[in-house]
PDB file of C-alpha atoms in Angstrom:
ATOM      1  CA  MET A   1       0.000   0.000   0.000  1.00 61.00           C
ATOM      2  CA  ASP A   2       1.213   3.494  -0.807  1.00 73.00           C
ATOM      3  CA  ASN A   3       2.421   5.791   1.920  1.00 85.00           C
ATOM      4  CA  PRO A   4      -0.729   7.379   3.453  1.00 88.00           C
ATOM      5  CA  ALA A   5       0.935  10.797   3.411  1.00 87.00           C
ATOM      6  CA  ASN A   6       1.360  10.561  -0.364  1.00 90.00           C
ATOM      7  CA  TYR A   7      -2.292   9.606  -0.785  1.00 90.00           C
ATOM      8  CA  PHE A   8      -3.446  12.478   1.411  1.00 90.00           C
ATOM      9  CA  LYS A   9      -1.414  14.905  -0.683  1.00 90.00           C
ATOM     10  CA  THR A  10      -2.777  13.468  -3.947  1.00 91.00           C
ATOM     11  CA  TYR A  11      -6.322  13.643  -2.600  1.00 91.00           C
ATOM     12  CA  ARG A  12      -5.979  17.315  -1.667  1.00 90.00           C
ATOM     13  CA  LEU A  13      -4.441  18.078  -5.051  1.00 93.00           C
ATOM     14  CA  GLU A  14      -7.515  16.538  -6.690  1.00 92.00           C
ATOM     15  CA  LEU A  15      -9.645  18.852  -4.579  1.00 92.00           C
ATOM     16  CA  GLY A  16      -7.567  21.768  -5.822  1.00 92.00           C
ATOM     17  CA  PHE A  17      -5.243  22.392  -2.881  1.00 90.00           C
ATOM     18  CA  SER A  18      -1.466  22.299  -3.121  1.00 91.00           C
ATOM     19  CA  ASN A  19      -0.911  22.558   0.652  1.00 89.00           C
ATOM     20  CA  GLN A  20      -2.662  21.685   3.898  1.00 90.00           C
ATOM     21  CA  SER A  21      -3.123  25.283   5.003  1.00 89.00           C
ATOM     22  CA  ASP A  22      -5.186  26.228   1.965  1.00 90.00           C
ATOM     23  CA  ALA A  23      -7.333  23.116   2.392  1.00 90.00           C
ATOM     24  CA  LYS A  24      -8.011  23.842   6.068  1.00 90.00           C
ATOM     25  CA  PHE A  25      -8.760  27.492   5.318  1.00 88.00           C
ATOM     26  CA  PHE A  26     -11.250  26.546   2.588  1.00 90.00           C
ATOM     27  CA  LEU A  27     -12.976  23.754   4.508  1.00 90.00           C
ATOM     28  CA  ALA A  28     -13.429  25.995   7.557  1.00 88.00           C
ATOM     29  CA  ALA A  29     -14.689  28.834   5.308  1.00 88.00           C
ATOM     30  CA  LYS A  30     -12.236  31.182   6.987  1.00 81.00           C
ATOM     31  CA  ASP A  31     -11.935  33.143   3.764  1.00 80.00           C
ATOM     32  CA  ILE A  32     -15.549  34.257   4.167  1.00 84.00           C
ATOM     33  CA  THR A  33     -15.947  37.067   6.674  1.00 80.00           C
ATOM     34  CA  PRO A  34     -19.246  38.797   7.489  1.00 85.00           C
ATOM     35  CA  ASP A  35     -19.658  42.517   7.096  1.00 91.00           C
ATOM     36  CA  ILE A  36     -19.658  44.589  10.274  1.00 94.00           C
ATOM     37  CA  ASP A  37     -23.216  44.997  11.570  1.00 96.00           C
ATOM     38  CA  TYR A  38     -23.313  48.701  12.401  1.00 96.00           C
ATOM     39  CA  ALA A  39     -26.982  48.539  13.399  1.00 97.00           C
ATOM     40  CA  TYR A  40     -25.968  45.967  16.018  1.00 97.00           C
ATOM     41  CA  ILE A  41     -23.190  48.269  17.230  1.00 97.00           C
ATOM     42  CA  THR A  42     -25.710  51.097  17.592  1.00 97.00           C
ATOM     43  CA  LEU A  43     -27.843  48.905  19.847  1.00 98.00           C
ATOM     44  CA  LEU A  44     -24.800  47.860  21.881  1.00 97.00           C
ATOM     45  CA  ASN A  45     -23.744  51.485  22.337  1.00 97.00           C
ATOM     46  CA  GLU A  46     -27.255  52.375  23.472  1.00 97.00           C
ATOM     47  CA  ARG A  47     -27.121  49.540  25.990  1.00 95.00           C
ATOM     48  CA  LEU A  48     -23.770  50.779  27.255  1.00 95.00           C
ATOM     49  CA  ILE A  49     -25.236  54.221  27.866  1.00 96.00           C
ATOM     50  CA  LYS A  50     -28.054  52.615  29.868  1.00 93.00           C
ATOM     51  CA  ILE A  51     -25.510  50.678  31.917  1.00 88.00           C
ATOM     52  CA  LEU A  52     -23.659  53.886  32.741  1.00 91.00           C
ATOM     53  CA  LYS A  53     -26.882  55.665  33.715  1.00 92.00           C
ATOM     54  CA  ASN A  54     -27.890  52.897  36.100  1.00 87.00           C
ATOM     55  CA  LEU A  55     -24.419  52.694  37.596  1.00 86.00           C
ATOM     56  CA  ASN A  56     -24.213  56.463  37.973  1.00 92.00           C
ATOM     57  CA  LYS A  57     -27.473  56.462  39.935  1.00 89.00           C
ATOM     58  CA  ILE A  58     -26.031  54.382  42.761  1.00 87.00           C
ATOM     59  CA  LEU A  59     -22.913  56.494  43.294  1.00 91.00           C
ATOM     60  CA  VAL A  60     -22.927  58.614  46.432  1.00 89.00           C
ATOM     61  CA  GLY A  61     -23.355  62.401  46.284  1.00 90.00           C
ATOM     62  CA  ASP A  62     -20.661  64.281  44.378  1.00 92.00           C
ATOM     63  CA  LEU A  63     -19.227  61.018  43.024  1.00 92.00           C
ATOM     64  CA  LYS A  64     -21.964  61.066  40.384  1.00 95.00           C
ATOM     65  CA  ASN A  65     -21.307  62.332  36.855  1.00 95.00           C
ATOM     66  CA  ASN A  66     -23.514  65.376  36.228  1.00 93.00           C
ATOM     67  CA  ASP A  67     -23.534  65.257  32.413  1.00 95.00           C
ATOM     68  CA  LEU A  68     -23.768  61.696  31.115  1.00 94.00           C
ATOM     69  CA  LYS A  69     -24.834  62.914  27.670  1.00 95.00           C
ATOM     70  CA  LEU A  70     -21.557  64.761  27.184  1.00 96.00           C
ATOM     71  CA  PHE A  71     -19.663  61.915  28.829  1.00 96.00           C
ATOM     72  CA  SER A  72     -21.206  59.367  26.446  1.00 96.00           C
ATOM     73  CA  GLU A  73     -20.339  61.466  23.415  1.00 96.00           C
ATOM     74  CA  LYS A  74     -16.729  61.797  24.556  1.00 95.00           C
ATOM     75  CA  TYR A  75     -16.059  58.272  25.798  1.00 93.00           C
ATOM     76  CA  ILE A  76     -18.405  56.130  23.687  1.00 96.00           C
ATOM     77  CA  THR A  77     -19.331  57.904  20.450  1.00 95.00           C
ATOM     78  CA  ARG A  78     -15.978  59.558  19.802  1.00 94.00           C
ATOM     79  CA  PRO A  79     -13.695  56.527  20.355  1.00 92.00           C
ATOM     80  CA  TYR A  80     -16.126  54.385  18.345  1.00 95.00           C
ATOM     81  CA  GLU A  81     -15.932  56.806  15.425  1.00 95.00           C
ATOM     82  CA  ILE A  82     -12.130  56.893  15.618  1.00 92.00           C
ATOM     83  CA  LEU A  83     -11.931  53.094  15.525  1.00 90.00           C
ATOM     84  CA  LYS A  84     -14.458  52.938  12.680  1.00 93.00           C
ATOM     85  CA  ASN A  85     -12.782  55.619  10.582  1.00 92.00           C
ATOM     86  CA  ASN A  86      -9.386  53.932  10.951  1.00 88.00           C
ATOM     87  CA  ASP A  87     -10.718  50.475   9.988  1.00 87.00           C
ATOM     88  CA  ILE A  88      -9.890  48.959  13.374  1.00 88.00           C
ATOM     89  CA  ILE A  89     -13.254  47.344  14.179  1.00 91.00           C
ATOM     90  CA  SER A  90     -13.041  44.639  11.515  1.00 87.00           C
ATOM     91  CA  LYS A  91      -9.633  43.598  12.900  1.00 85.00           C
ATOM     92  CA  LEU A  92     -10.828  43.143  16.487  1.00 85.00           C
ATOM     93  CA  ASN A  93     -10.818  39.509  17.540  1.00 78.00           C
ATOM     94  CA  ASN A  94     -10.713  37.664  20.840  1.00 70.00           C
ATOM     95  CA  GLN A  95     -11.105  33.884  20.866  1.00 68.00           C
ATOM     96  CA  GLY A  96     -13.379  33.972  17.827  1.00 74.00           C
ATOM     97  CA  ARG A  97     -15.822  36.556  19.133  1.00 84.00           C
ATOM     98  CA  ARG A  98     -17.537  38.900  16.729  1.00 89.00           C
ATOM     99  CA  PRO A  99     -15.802  42.272  16.248  1.00 92.00           C
ATOM    100  CA  GLU A 100     -18.989  44.038  17.356  1.00 95.00           C
ATOM    101  CA  GLN A 101     -18.886  42.213  20.693  1.00 93.00           C
ATOM    102  CA  VAL A 102     -15.190  42.874  21.170  1.00 89.00           C
ATOM    103  CA  LEU A 103     -15.797  46.561  20.457  1.00 92.00           C
ATOM    104  CA  PHE A 104     -18.665  46.678  22.943  1.00 92.00           C
ATOM    105  CA  SER A 105     -16.591  45.011  25.642  1.00 84.00           C
ATOM    106  CA  TRP A 106     -13.701  47.413  25.111  1.00 84.00           C
ATOM    107  CA  LEU A 107     -15.956  50.475  25.096  1.00 90.00           C
ATOM    108  CA  ARG A 108     -17.745  49.186  28.192  1.00 84.00           C
ATOM    109  CA  GLY A 109     -14.498  48.810  30.098  1.00 78.00           C
ATOM    110  CA  PHE A 110     -13.054  52.078  28.847  1.00 82.00           C
ATOM    111  CA  ALA A 111     -16.174  54.076  29.682  1.00 87.00           C
ATOM    112  CA  LEU A 112     -16.300  52.613  33.201  1.00 81.00           C
ATOM    113  CA  VAL A 113     -12.673  53.568  33.761  1.00 78.00           C
ATOM    114  CA  GLU A 114     -13.358  57.131  32.633  1.00 86.00           C
ATOM    115  CA  LEU A 115     -16.519  57.321  34.743  1.00 86.00           C
ATOM    116  CA  PHE A 116     -14.505  56.442  37.840  1.00 82.00           C
ATOM    117  CA  LYS A 117     -11.414  58.481  36.987  1.00 85.00           C
ATOM    118  CA  PRO A 118     -12.723  61.628  38.776  1.00 90.00           C
ATOM    119  CA  ILE A 119     -13.528  59.475  41.793  1.00 86.00           C
ATOM    120  CA  PHE A 120      -9.961  58.248  42.060  1.00 81.00           C
ATOM    121  CA  ALA A 121      -8.715  61.790  41.477  1.00 87.00           C
ATOM    122  CA  LYS A 122     -10.810  62.736  44.500  1.00 90.00           C
ATOM    123  CA  LEU A 123      -9.325  59.819  46.421  1.00 84.00           C
ATOM    124  CA  PHE A 124      -5.820  61.139  45.713  1.00 82.00           C
ATOM    125  CA  SER A 125      -6.939  64.746  46.282  1.00 89.00           C
ATOM    126  CA  ILE A 126      -5.772  65.962  42.870  1.00 88.00           C
ATOM    127  CA  ASP A 127      -7.346  67.709  39.887  1.00 90.00           C
ATOM    128  CA  VAL A 128      -8.606  65.093  37.416  1.00 89.00           C
ATOM    129  CA  ALA A 129      -7.144  67.232  34.614  1.00 87.00           C
ATOM    130  CA  LEU A 130      -3.686  66.364  35.966  1.00 85.00           C
ATOM    131  CA  MET A 131      -4.241  62.642  35.385  1.00 82.00           C
ATOM    132  CA  VAL A 132      -2.144  62.387  32.235  1.00 77.00           C
ATOM    133  CA  ASN A 133      -2.566  59.515  29.780  1.00 72.00           C
ATOM    134  CA  ILE A 134       0.855  57.948  29.103  1.00 66.00           C
ATOM    135  CA  GLY A 135      -0.115  54.475  27.890  1.00 61.00           C
ATOM    136  CA  ASP A 136       1.027  52.715  24.726  1.00 53.00           C
ATOM    137  CA  ASP A 137      -2.329  52.222  23.015  1.00 56.00           C
ATOM    138  CA  ASP A 138      -3.368  54.215  19.957  1.00 59.00           C
ATOM    139  CA  LEU A 139      -6.934  53.979  18.633  1.00 67.00           C
ATOM    140  CA  LYS A 140      -5.732  54.696  15.107  1.00 63.00           C
ATOM    141  CA  ASN A 141      -3.238  51.837  14.859  1.00 65.00           C
ATOM    142  CA  ILE A 142      -4.156  48.176  15.385  1.00 62.00           C
ATOM    143  CA  ASP A 143      -0.479  47.292  15.974  1.00 62.00           C
ATOM    144  CA  THR A 144      -0.347  49.435  19.120  1.00 57.00           C
ATOM    145  CA  PHE A 145      -3.886  48.605  20.226  1.00 59.00           C
ATOM    146  CA  LYS A 146      -2.598  46.021  22.680  1.00 55.00           C
ATOM    147  CA  ARG A 147      -1.944  45.065  26.291  1.00 50.00           C
ATOM    148  CA  THR A 148       1.426  46.012  27.781  1.00 49.00           C
ATOM    149  CA  PRO A 149       2.871  46.158  31.326  1.00 44.00           C
ATOM    150  CA  THR A 150       3.514  49.899  31.063  1.00 48.00           C
ATOM    151  CA  ALA A 151       1.440  52.439  32.987  1.00 50.00           C
ATOM    152  CA  ASP A 152      -1.503  54.258  31.415  1.00 65.00           C
ATOM    153  CA  LEU A 153      -1.936  57.306  33.625  1.00 68.00           C
ATOM    154  CA  GLN A 154       0.401  59.535  35.553  1.00 72.00           C
ATOM    155  CA  ILE A 155      -0.245  61.963  38.400  1.00 74.00           C
ATOM    156  CA  GLN A 156       1.830  63.982  40.841  1.00 75.00           C
ATOM    157  CA  LYS A 157       1.108  64.006  44.569  1.00 74.00           C
ATOM    158  CA  ASN A 158       3.196  65.292  47.454  1.00 76.00           C
ATOM    159  CA  GLY A 159       6.215  65.628  45.182  1.00 74.00           C
ATOM    160  CA  GLU A 160       5.938  62.025  44.009  1.00 69.00           C
ATOM    161  CA  ILE A 161       5.199  60.719  40.540  1.00 67.00           C
ATOM    162  CA  ILE A 162       2.416  58.138  40.583  1.00 69.00           C
ATOM    163  CA  ASN A 163       1.960  55.892  37.554  1.00 68.00           C
ATOM    164  CA  ILE A 164      -1.433  54.263  37.234  1.00 67.00           C
ATOM    165  CA  GLU A 165      -2.166  51.251  35.068  1.00 63.00           C
ATOM    166  CA  VAL A 166      -5.803  50.608  34.240  1.00 60.00           C
ATOM    167  CA  GLN A 167      -6.939  47.097  33.289  1.00 57.00           C
ATOM    168  CA  THR A 168     -10.540  46.018  32.890  1.00 54.00           C
ATOM    169  CA  GLY A 169     -12.083  42.544  32.972  1.00 51.00           C
ATOM    170  CA  PHE A 170     -15.652  41.376  32.574  1.00 54.00           C
ATOM    171  CA  GLN A 171     -15.805  37.816  33.844  1.00 54.00           C
ATOM    172  CA  GLY A 172     -17.293  38.360  37.258  1.00 57.00           C
ATOM    173  CA  ILE A 173     -14.224  36.769  38.847  1.00 64.00           C
ATOM    174  CA  ASN A 174     -11.957  39.073  40.837  1.00 75.00           C
ATOM    175  CA  ASP A 175      -8.476  38.316  39.541  1.00 78.00           C
ATOM    176  CA  ILE A 176      -5.194  40.038  38.784  1.00 76.00           C
ATOM    177  CA  LYS A 177      -3.089  38.558  35.999  1.00 78.00           C
ATOM    178  CA  GLU A 178       0.043  36.933  37.375  1.00 81.00           C
ATOM    179  CA  HIS A 179       2.337  38.796  34.985  1.00 78.00           C
ATOM    180  CA  LYS A 180       1.086  42.070  36.504  1.00 77.00           C
ATOM    181  CA  VAL A 181       2.064  40.846  39.959  1.00 79.00           C
ATOM    182  CA  ARG A 182       5.454  39.623  38.697  1.00 81.00           C
ATOM    183  CA  GLU A 183       6.081  42.966  37.015  1.00 77.00           C
ATOM    184  CA  ALA A 184       5.196  44.799  40.227  1.00 73.00           C
ATOM    185  CA  LYS A 185       7.642  42.668  42.222  1.00 78.00           C
ATOM    186  CA  ARG A 186      10.369  43.154  39.596  1.00 79.00           C
ATOM    187  CA  VAL A 187       9.915  46.928  39.641  1.00 70.00           C
ATOM    188  CA  SER A 188       9.913  46.912  43.435  1.00 72.00           C
ATOM    189  CA  GLN A 189      13.124  44.866  43.634  1.00 76.00           C
ATOM    190  CA  ASN A 190      14.961  46.796  40.922  1.00 78.00           C
ATOM    191  CA  ASN A 191      13.734  50.343  41.538  1.00 72.00           C
ATOM    192  CA  GLY A 192      12.121  50.385  44.975  1.00 65.00           C
ATOM    193  CA  ILE A 193       8.738  51.228  43.456  1.00 61.00           C
ATOM    194  CA  LYS A 194       5.602  50.289  45.375  1.00 61.00           C
ATOM    195  CA  THR A 195       2.631  48.888  43.470  1.00 64.00           C
ATOM    196  CA  ILE A 196      -0.936  49.115  44.686  1.00 61.00           C
ATOM    197  CA  CYS A 197      -3.931  47.463  43.057  1.00 65.00           C
ATOM    198  CA  ILE A 198      -7.297  49.198  43.233  1.00 64.00           C
ATOM    199  CA  HIS A 199      -9.855  46.625  42.126  1.00 61.00           C
ATOM    200  CA  ARG A 200     -13.500  47.545  41.543  1.00 58.00           C
ATOM    201  CA  ASP A 201     -16.071  44.747  41.522  1.00 58.00           C
ATOM    202  CA  LEU A 202     -19.222  45.965  39.763  1.00 52.00           C
ATOM    203  CA  CYS A 203     -21.666  43.101  39.296  1.00 48.00           C
ATOM    204  CA  ILE A 204     -24.247  44.148  36.699  1.00 39.00           C
ATOM    205  CA  ASN A 205     -27.278  42.166  35.556  1.00 38.00           C
ATOM    206  CA  MET A 206     -28.511  43.150  32.093  1.00 32.00           C
ATOM    207  CA  ASN A 207     -31.847  42.219  30.570  1.00 36.00           C
ATOM    208  CA  ASN A 208     -31.659  40.322  27.252  1.00 37.00           C
ATOM    209  CA  HIS A 209     -27.977  40.996  26.657  1.00 34.00           C
ATOM    210  CA  GLN A 210     -25.224  38.585  25.676  1.00 30.00           C
ATOM    211  CA  ASN A 211     -22.282  38.252  28.026  1.00 34.00           C
ATOM    212  CA  ALA A 212     -19.495  39.620  25.831  1.00 32.00           C
ATOM    213  CA  ILE A 213     -16.166  39.029  27.588  1.00 27.00           C
ATOM    214  CA  PHE A 214     -12.977  40.728  26.534  1.00 29.00           C
ATOM    215  CA  HIS A 215      -9.957  42.316  28.160  1.00 35.00           C
ATOM    216  CA  GLN A 216      -9.974  46.063  27.852  1.00 34.00           C
ATOM    217  CA  LEU A 217      -7.284  47.412  25.598  1.00 31.00           C
ATOM    218  CA  ASP A 218      -6.567  50.118  28.155  1.00 35.00           C
ATOM    219  CA  ASN A 219      -6.244  53.714  26.859  1.00 39.00           C
ATOM    220  CA  PHE A 220      -8.288  56.168  24.821  1.00 35.00           C
ATOM    221  CA  ILE A 221      -5.903  58.728  23.256  1.00 33.00           C
ATOM    222  CA  LYS A 222      -2.416  59.519  24.480  1.00 37.00           C
ATOM    223  CA  HIS A 223      -1.920  63.083  25.719  1.00 38.00           C
ATOM    224  CA  SER A 224       1.513  64.717  25.826  1.00 32.00           C
ATOM    225  CA  HIS A 225       0.918  67.471  28.372  1.00 35.00           C
ATOM    226  CA  SER A 226       3.848  69.723  29.204  1.00 32.00           C
ATOM    227  CA  PHE A 227       3.161  68.905  32.860  1.00 31.00           C
ATOM    228  CA  ALA A 228       3.891  65.237  32.273  1.00 31.00           C
ATOM    229  CA  MET A 229       6.963  65.881  30.146  1.00 30.00           C
ATOM    230  CA  THR A 230       8.373  68.263  32.767  1.00 31.00           C
ATOM    231  CA  ILE A 231       7.943  65.982  35.753  1.00 28.00           C
ATOM    232  CA  PHE A 232       9.062  62.912  33.800  1.00 29.00           C
ATOM    233  CA  HIS A 233      12.598  64.245  33.589  1.00 33.00           C
ATOM    234  CA  LYS A 234      12.623  64.898  37.335  1.00 33.00           C
ATOM    235  CA  ILE A 235      11.673  61.356  38.339  1.00 31.00           C
ATOM    236  CA  THR A 236      14.023  59.521  40.686  1.00 32.00           C
ATOM    237  CA  LYS A 237      13.792  55.803  41.328  1.00 35.00           C
ATOM    238  CA  SER A 238      12.703  56.308  44.925  1.00 36.00           C
ATOM    239  CA  ALA A 239      10.056  58.891  44.001  1.00 39.00           C
ATOM    240  CA  LYS A 240       7.941  56.676  41.800  1.00 42.00           C
ATOM    241  CA  LEU A 241       4.796  54.874  42.834  1.00 48.00           C
ATOM    242  CA  VAL A 242       2.884  52.516  40.557  1.00 49.00           C
ATOM    243  CA  ILE A 243      -0.808  51.852  41.051  1.00 48.00           C
ATOM    244  CA  LEU A 244      -2.769  49.171  39.222  1.00 51.00           C
ATOM    245  CA  LEU A 245      -6.485  49.794  38.780  1.00 49.00           C
ATOM    246  CA  ILE A 246      -8.542  46.765  37.762  1.00 44.00           C
ATOM    247  CA  ILE A 247     -12.254  47.250  37.194  1.00 40.00           C
ATOM    248  CA  PRO A 248     -14.149  44.005  36.513  1.00 36.00           C
ATOM    249  CA  THR A 249     -17.864  43.898  35.700  1.00 32.00           C
ATOM    250  CA  TYR A 250     -20.098  40.903  35.261  1.00 27.00           C
ATOM    251  CA  ALA A 251     -22.992  40.627  32.830  1.00 22.00           C
ATOM    252  CA  LYS A 252     -25.791  38.103  33.432  1.00 21.00           C
ATOM    253  CA  VAL A 253     -29.211  37.666  31.895  1.00 20.00           C
ATOM    254  CA  SER A 254     -31.559  39.534  34.257  1.00 18.00           C
ATOM    255  CA  HIS A 255     -32.103  43.228  35.018  1.00 19.00           C
ATOM    256  CA  ILE A 256     -29.778  46.091  35.836  1.00 23.00           C
ATOM    257  CA  ASP A 257     -28.850  45.492  39.481  1.00 24.00           C
ATOM    258  CA  ILE A 258     -25.647  46.729  41.049  1.00 35.00           C
ATOM    259  CA  PHE A 259     -25.699  44.120  43.799  1.00 42.00           C
ATOM    260  CA  ASN A 260     -22.032  43.660  44.664  1.00 62.00           C
ATOM    261  CA  GLY A 261     -20.251  46.974  44.124  1.00 74.00           C
ATOM    262  CA  GLN A 262     -17.021  47.022  46.100  1.00 75.00           C
ATOM    263  CA  VAL A 263     -13.420  48.121  45.810  1.00 75.00           C
ATOM    264  CA  ALA A 264     -10.226  46.272  46.781  1.00 75.00           C
ATOM    265  CA  PHE A 265      -6.856  47.864  47.524  1.00 76.00           C
ATOM    266  CA  ILE A 266      -3.830  45.557  47.211  1.00 75.00           C
ATOM    267  CA  ARG A 267      -0.066  45.952  47.471  1.00 71.00           C
ATOM    268  CA  LEU A 268       1.005  43.811  44.526  1.00 73.00           C
ATOM    269  CA  ASP A 269       4.708  43.959  45.321  1.00 72.00           C
ATOM    270  CA  SER A 270       4.074  42.301  48.706  1.00 77.00           C
ATOM    271  CA  ILE A 271       2.417  39.190  47.247  1.00 81.00           C
ATOM    272  CA  LYS A 272       4.619  36.110  47.732  1.00 85.00           C
ATOM    273  CA  ASP A 273       5.620  34.013  44.715  1.00 85.00           C
ATOM    274  CA  ASN A 274       4.045  30.904  46.244  1.00 86.00           C
ATOM    275  CA  ASP A 275       0.859  32.596  47.450  1.00 83.00           C
ATOM    276  CA  ILE A 276      -2.010  30.086  47.502  1.00 88.00           C
ATOM    277  CA  ASN A 277      -4.249  32.603  45.750  1.00 82.00           C
ATOM    278  CA  PHE A 278      -2.441  32.052  42.433  1.00 89.00           C
ATOM    279  CA  VAL A 279      -4.777  29.926  40.305  1.00 88.00           C
ATOM    280  CA  THR A 280      -5.321  29.077  36.635  1.00 86.00           C
ATOM    281  CA  ARG A 281      -8.509  30.421  35.054  1.00 75.00           C
ATOM    282  CA  GLN A 282      -9.892  28.894  31.876  1.00 70.00           C
ATOM    283  CA  GLN A 283     -12.000  32.044  31.512  1.00 63.00           C
ATOM    284  CA  MET A 284      -8.714  33.972  31.351  1.00 60.00           C
ATOM    285  CA  GLU A 285      -7.436  31.927  28.406  1.00 65.00           C
ATOM    286  CA  GLY A 286      -5.762  29.498  30.817  1.00 72.00           C
ATOM    287  CA  GLN A 287      -3.609  32.220  32.375  1.00 80.00           C
ATOM    288  CA  SER A 288      -2.330  32.114  35.924  1.00 87.00           C
ATOM    289  CA  VAL A 289      -3.962  34.825  38.008  1.00 85.00           C
ATOM    290  CA  PHE A 290      -4.007  36.087  41.583  1.00 82.00           C
ATOM    291  CA  SER A 291      -7.480  35.533  43.015  1.00 84.00           C
ATOM    292  CA  ILE A 292      -8.446  38.500  45.176  1.00 79.00           C
ATOM    293  CA  ASP A 293      -9.657  37.533  48.637  1.00 81.00           C
ATOM    294  CA  GLN A 294     -12.778  39.258  49.948  1.00 80.00           C
ATOM    295  CA  ASN A 295     -10.729  40.791  52.769  1.00 82.00           C
ATOM    296  CA  TYR A 296      -9.043  43.073  50.226  1.00 78.00           C
ATOM    297  CA  PHE A 297     -12.316  44.849  49.464  1.00 79.00           C
ATOM    298  CA  LYS A 298     -12.338  47.953  51.639  1.00 82.00           C
ATOM    299  CA  TRP A 299     -14.838  50.262  49.943  1.00 80.00           C
ATOM    300  CA  ARG A 300     -18.457  49.554  49.127  1.00 84.00           C
ATOM    301  CA  LEU A 301     -19.672  51.732  46.294  1.00 80.00           C
ATOM    302  CA  LEU A 302     -22.900  52.575  48.099  1.00 86.00           C
ATOM    303  CA  ASP A 303     -20.797  54.145  50.860  1.00 89.00           C
ATOM    304  CA  ALA A 304     -18.889  57.409  50.912  1.00 92.00           C
ATOM    305  CA  LEU A 305     -15.411  57.410  49.416  1.00 90.00           C
ATOM    306  CA  PRO A 306     -12.827  56.525  52.081  1.00 87.00           C
ATOM    307  CA  SER A 307      -9.588  58.418  52.581  1.00 89.00           C
ATOM    308  CA  LEU A 308      -6.198  57.060  51.573  1.00 81.00           C
ATOM    309  CA  LYS A 309      -5.287  56.827  55.244  1.00 84.00           C
ATOM    310  CA  GLU A 310      -8.330  54.677  55.940  1.00 85.00           C
ATOM    311  CA  LEU A 311      -7.287  52.279  53.180  1.00 78.00           C
ATOM    312  CA  GLY A 312      -3.999  51.501  54.900  1.00 74.00           C
ATOM    313  CA  VAL A 313      -1.964  51.239  51.704  1.00 67.00           C
ATOM    314  CA  GLY A 314       0.982  53.313  52.886  1.00 64.00           C
ATOM    315  CA  LEU A 315       0.476  56.486  50.826  1.00 63.00           C
TER     316      LEU A 315
END
């Protein structure tokens, strides 16, 4: 009998394929891609606005956003138009999910970060305008629209430079990616930089909405303020402080119900390498993550914003 490999090759040649890759591509119909459903995106964006409105309602006093219409235009409509005009949407992909769903998940995470940015500015007692975007992501370039270990935001407080990295997840499981913890420990050992994780757990039930899960691709548009450029050159190794903000939300089939809003504050650089809270999550593409214990959650979103001193994070 002939070598099976030779027969397989002859068979595929008869079908019109000179190599295995072309045959697999054709048989899986991977060369056929659907057009972007912009009507679907419109509905998703409308749902996102509703999510923000319901979330904004439960915030205490002056923590609320007073102009959600303007906010939505700036942090939903505008970034969506930038991505659309630069042909980024069709290239979005995460474990086979539709680009529309990936876009929605990113916009959802990004908008939540921006909604809470003034709250964290209040926590640090600084002007929100001084929270400078310094991340790597660029909405106009798919090659830089990615996850990196570098910080996204930068502020100055008490003569110190504070770098803030914002990462968003939507799986309803309170985790920190292990590589973020490892990076924090490396920076601490090499440069004496402390790393604090501020983790918001916002459990949201949404009526008739698919649970679209995707890791936020961090930043909106990079800003090169003279303030940031000036203080950057004055940074010393001992004067830097890195803060990791992780804001997970969870979508289930039900109704809008913020039933588990809470915030955790964690010193990442103090986590031991063999900590029992390191686990592997299939929902996180099989990555090793640090599972956040309930004891880390020190602020309930229905309560007033605590002070940094009350958080006990050493700032």
